[in-house]
Coordinates of C-alpha atoms and ligand atoms in Angstrom, one line a residue:
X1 CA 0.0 0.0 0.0
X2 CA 1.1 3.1 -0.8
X3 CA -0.6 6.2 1.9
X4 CA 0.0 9.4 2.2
X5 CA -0.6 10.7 5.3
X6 CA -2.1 14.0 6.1
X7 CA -3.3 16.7 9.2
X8 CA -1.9 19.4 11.0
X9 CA 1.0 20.3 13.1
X10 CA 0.4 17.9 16.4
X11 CA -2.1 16.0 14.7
X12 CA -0.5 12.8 15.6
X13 CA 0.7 12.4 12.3
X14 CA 4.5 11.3 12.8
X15 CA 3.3 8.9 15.6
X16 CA 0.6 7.1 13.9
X17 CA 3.2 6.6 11.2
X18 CA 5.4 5.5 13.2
X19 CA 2.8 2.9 14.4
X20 CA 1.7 1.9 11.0
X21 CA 4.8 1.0 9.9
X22 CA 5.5 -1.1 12.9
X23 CA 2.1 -2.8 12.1
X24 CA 2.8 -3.2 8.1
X25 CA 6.3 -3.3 7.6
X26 CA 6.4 -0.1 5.2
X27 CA 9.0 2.2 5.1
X28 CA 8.4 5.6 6.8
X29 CA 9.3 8.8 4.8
X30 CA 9.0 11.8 6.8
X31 CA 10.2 14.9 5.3
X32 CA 10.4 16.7 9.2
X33 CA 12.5 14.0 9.9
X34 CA 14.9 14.0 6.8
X35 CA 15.1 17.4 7.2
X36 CA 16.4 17.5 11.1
X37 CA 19.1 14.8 10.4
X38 CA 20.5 17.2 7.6
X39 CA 20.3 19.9 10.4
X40 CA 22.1 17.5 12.9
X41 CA 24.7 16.2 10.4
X42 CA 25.5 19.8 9.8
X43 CA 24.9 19.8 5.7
X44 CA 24.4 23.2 4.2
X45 CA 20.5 21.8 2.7
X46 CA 20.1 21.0 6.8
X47 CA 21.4 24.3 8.2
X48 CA 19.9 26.5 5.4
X49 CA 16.3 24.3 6.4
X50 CA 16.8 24.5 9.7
X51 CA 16.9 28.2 9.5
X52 CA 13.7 27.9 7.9
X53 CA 11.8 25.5 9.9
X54 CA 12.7 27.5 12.9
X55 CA 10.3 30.1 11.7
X56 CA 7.7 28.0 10.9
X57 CA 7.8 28.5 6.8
X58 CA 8.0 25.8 4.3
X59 CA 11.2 25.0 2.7
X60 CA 11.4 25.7 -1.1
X61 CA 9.6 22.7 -3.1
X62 CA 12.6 22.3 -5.4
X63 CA 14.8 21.2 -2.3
X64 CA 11.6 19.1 -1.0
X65 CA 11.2 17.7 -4.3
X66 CA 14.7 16.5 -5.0
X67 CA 14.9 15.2 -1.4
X68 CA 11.6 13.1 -1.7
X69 CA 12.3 11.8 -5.3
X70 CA 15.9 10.9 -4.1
X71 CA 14.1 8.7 -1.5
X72 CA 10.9 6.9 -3.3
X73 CA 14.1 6.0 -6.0
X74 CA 15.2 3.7 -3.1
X75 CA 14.7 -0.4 -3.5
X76 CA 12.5 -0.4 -0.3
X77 CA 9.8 1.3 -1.3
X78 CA 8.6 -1.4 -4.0
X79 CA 6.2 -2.9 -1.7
X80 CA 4.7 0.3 -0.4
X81 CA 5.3 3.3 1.8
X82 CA 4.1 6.0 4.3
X83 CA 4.6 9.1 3.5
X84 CA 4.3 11.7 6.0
X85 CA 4.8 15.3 5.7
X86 CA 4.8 15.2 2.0
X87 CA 2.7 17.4 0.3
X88 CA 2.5 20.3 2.0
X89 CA 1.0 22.4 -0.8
X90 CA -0.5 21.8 -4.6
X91 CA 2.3 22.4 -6.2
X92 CA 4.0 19.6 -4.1
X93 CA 0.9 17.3 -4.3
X94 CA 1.2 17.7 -8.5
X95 CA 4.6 17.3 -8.5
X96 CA 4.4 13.9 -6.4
X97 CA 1.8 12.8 -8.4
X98 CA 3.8 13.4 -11.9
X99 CA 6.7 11.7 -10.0
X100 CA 5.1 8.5 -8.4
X101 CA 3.2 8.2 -11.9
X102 CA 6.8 8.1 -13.6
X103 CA 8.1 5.7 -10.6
X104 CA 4.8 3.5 -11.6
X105 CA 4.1 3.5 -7.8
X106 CA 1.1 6.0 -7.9
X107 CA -0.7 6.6 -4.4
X108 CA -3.5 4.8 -3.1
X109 CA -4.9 6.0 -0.2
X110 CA -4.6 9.6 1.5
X111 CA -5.6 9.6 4.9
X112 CA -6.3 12.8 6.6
X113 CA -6.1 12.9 10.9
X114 CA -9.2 15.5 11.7
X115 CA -8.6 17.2 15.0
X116 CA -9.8 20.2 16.8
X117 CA -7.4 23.6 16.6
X118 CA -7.6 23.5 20.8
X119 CA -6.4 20.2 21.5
X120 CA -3.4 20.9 18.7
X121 CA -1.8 24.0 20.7
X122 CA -2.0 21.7 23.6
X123 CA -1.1 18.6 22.5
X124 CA 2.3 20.9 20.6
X125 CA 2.8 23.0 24.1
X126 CA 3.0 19.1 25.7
X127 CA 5.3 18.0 22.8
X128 CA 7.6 20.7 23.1
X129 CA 8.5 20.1 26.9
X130 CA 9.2 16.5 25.8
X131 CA 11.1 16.7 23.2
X132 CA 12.4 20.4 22.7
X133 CA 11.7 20.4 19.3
X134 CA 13.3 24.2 17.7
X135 CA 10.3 24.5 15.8
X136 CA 8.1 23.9 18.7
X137 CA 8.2 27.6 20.1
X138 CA 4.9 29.6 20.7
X139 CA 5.5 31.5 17.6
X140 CA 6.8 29.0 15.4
X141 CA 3.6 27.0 16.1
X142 CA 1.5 29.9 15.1
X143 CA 2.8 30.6 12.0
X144 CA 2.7 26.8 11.3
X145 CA -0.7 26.7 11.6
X146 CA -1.5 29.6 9.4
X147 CA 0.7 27.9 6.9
X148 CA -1.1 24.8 7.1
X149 CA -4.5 26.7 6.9
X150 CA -3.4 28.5 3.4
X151 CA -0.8 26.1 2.1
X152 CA -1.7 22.7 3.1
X153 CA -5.4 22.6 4.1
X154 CA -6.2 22.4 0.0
X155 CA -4.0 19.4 -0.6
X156 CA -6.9 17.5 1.5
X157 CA -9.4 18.6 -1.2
X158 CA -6.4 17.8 -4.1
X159 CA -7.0 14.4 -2.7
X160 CA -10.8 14.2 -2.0
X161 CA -11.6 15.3 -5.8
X162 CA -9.4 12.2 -6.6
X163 CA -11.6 10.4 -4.5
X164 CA -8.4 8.6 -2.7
X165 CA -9.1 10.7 0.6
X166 CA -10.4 9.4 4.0
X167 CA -10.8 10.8 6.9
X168 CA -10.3 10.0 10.8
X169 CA -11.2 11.3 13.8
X170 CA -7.5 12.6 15.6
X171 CA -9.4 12.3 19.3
X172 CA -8.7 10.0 21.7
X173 CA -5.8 7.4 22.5
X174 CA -3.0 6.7 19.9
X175 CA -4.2 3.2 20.0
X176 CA -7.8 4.4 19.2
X177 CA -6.5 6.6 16.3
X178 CA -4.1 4.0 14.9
X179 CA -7.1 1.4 15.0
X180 CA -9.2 3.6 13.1
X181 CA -6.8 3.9 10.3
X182 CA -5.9 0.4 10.2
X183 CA -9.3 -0.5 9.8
X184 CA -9.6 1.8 6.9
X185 CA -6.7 0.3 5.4
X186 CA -8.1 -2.8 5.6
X187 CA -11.3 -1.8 3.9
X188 CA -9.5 -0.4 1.5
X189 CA -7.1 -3.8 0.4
X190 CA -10.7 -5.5 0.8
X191 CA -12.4 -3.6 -2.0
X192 CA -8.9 -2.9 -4.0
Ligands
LIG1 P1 4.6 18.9 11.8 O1 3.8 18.0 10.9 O2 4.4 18.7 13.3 O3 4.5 20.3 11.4 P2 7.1 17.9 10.5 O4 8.1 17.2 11.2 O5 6.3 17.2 9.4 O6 6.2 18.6 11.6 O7 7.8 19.2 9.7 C1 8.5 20.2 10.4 C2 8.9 21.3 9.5 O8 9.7 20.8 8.4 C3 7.7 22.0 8.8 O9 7.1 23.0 9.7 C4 8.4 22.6 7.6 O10 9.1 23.8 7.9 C5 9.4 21.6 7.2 N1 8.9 20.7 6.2 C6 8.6 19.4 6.4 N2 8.0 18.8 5.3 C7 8.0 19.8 4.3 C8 7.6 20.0 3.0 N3 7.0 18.9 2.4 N4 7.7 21.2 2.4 C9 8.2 22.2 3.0 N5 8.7 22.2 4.3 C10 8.6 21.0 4.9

């Protein structure tokens, strides 16, 4: 199967593909987390992104493009993948379209984690004790947010009118969350 995986900042989004992929075996592409090991190996891509992150902007799609097509070229992703973080706007959702087409691995299921703006700030406020996260500030978060409302928020419709969009409720447990989606994976292999 190959999902791409969609909500918010602090929409759970990371850890329920972290979960899935324990669960199915797929490899896990996560652009946030590509783009911190470039910061913490010290390459100019990762400091210039960092610099970026850090205020809460996107990082130019021709970086982000070259970064994910450099990745879904890899062996490992024949029988599938999670992709997380990636698109984060309809120029990026095009352009990863025209490039899984050309890989022959087009997507098959978006899923989108639907959660309440309140529980986000505190769920990010929580996150950011834990794990001191740079791009976890106050501000940063607010100017994430506001990206994701005029950048990213149309990429979910980019994938309804497709008709490859689902989506699930973000409240309760991660275990409640991660059954939700795996039981619309499974309805979706079912009718595939
Ligand atoms: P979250 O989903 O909690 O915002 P991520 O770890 O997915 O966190 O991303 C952290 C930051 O990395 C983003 O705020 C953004 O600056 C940058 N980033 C990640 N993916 C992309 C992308 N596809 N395009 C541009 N910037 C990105």
């Amino acid at each position: 199967m190959r999902i791409v995986l969609l909500g918010p900042p602090g929409s759970g989004k990371g850890t329920q593909a972290t979960m899935l992929v324990e669960q199915m075996g797929l490899p896990h592409i996560s652009t946030g987390a590509l783009l911190r090991n470039a910061a913490k190996r010290g390459t100019d891509l990762g400091l210039q992104a960092k610099a970026i992150t850090d205020k809460g902007e996107l990082v130019p799609d021709d970086i982000m493009s070259d970064m994910i097509e450099e990745r879904l070229s890899r062996d490992d992703v024949a029988n599938g993948f999670i992709l997380d973080g990636y698109p984060r706007n309809l120029a990026q959702a095009r352009s990863l379209d025209a490039m899984l087409e050309r890989l022959n691995i087009p997507a098959d299921e978006a899923i989108h984690i639907d959660i309440d703006p309140d529980e986000l700030i505190r769920r990010i406020a929580k996150r950011a004790k834990e794990e001191g996260r740079t791009d976890d500030a106050v501000e940063t978060v607010r100017n994430r947010m506001r990206v994701y409302a005029e950048q990213t928020a149309p990429v979910v419709d980019y994938y309804a009118e497709r008709g490859l969009l689902t989506l699930v409720l973000g409240d309760g447990s991660k275990d409640e969350i991660s059954q939700r989606i795996l039981s619309v994976l499974n309805t979706q292999a079912a009718t595939a």
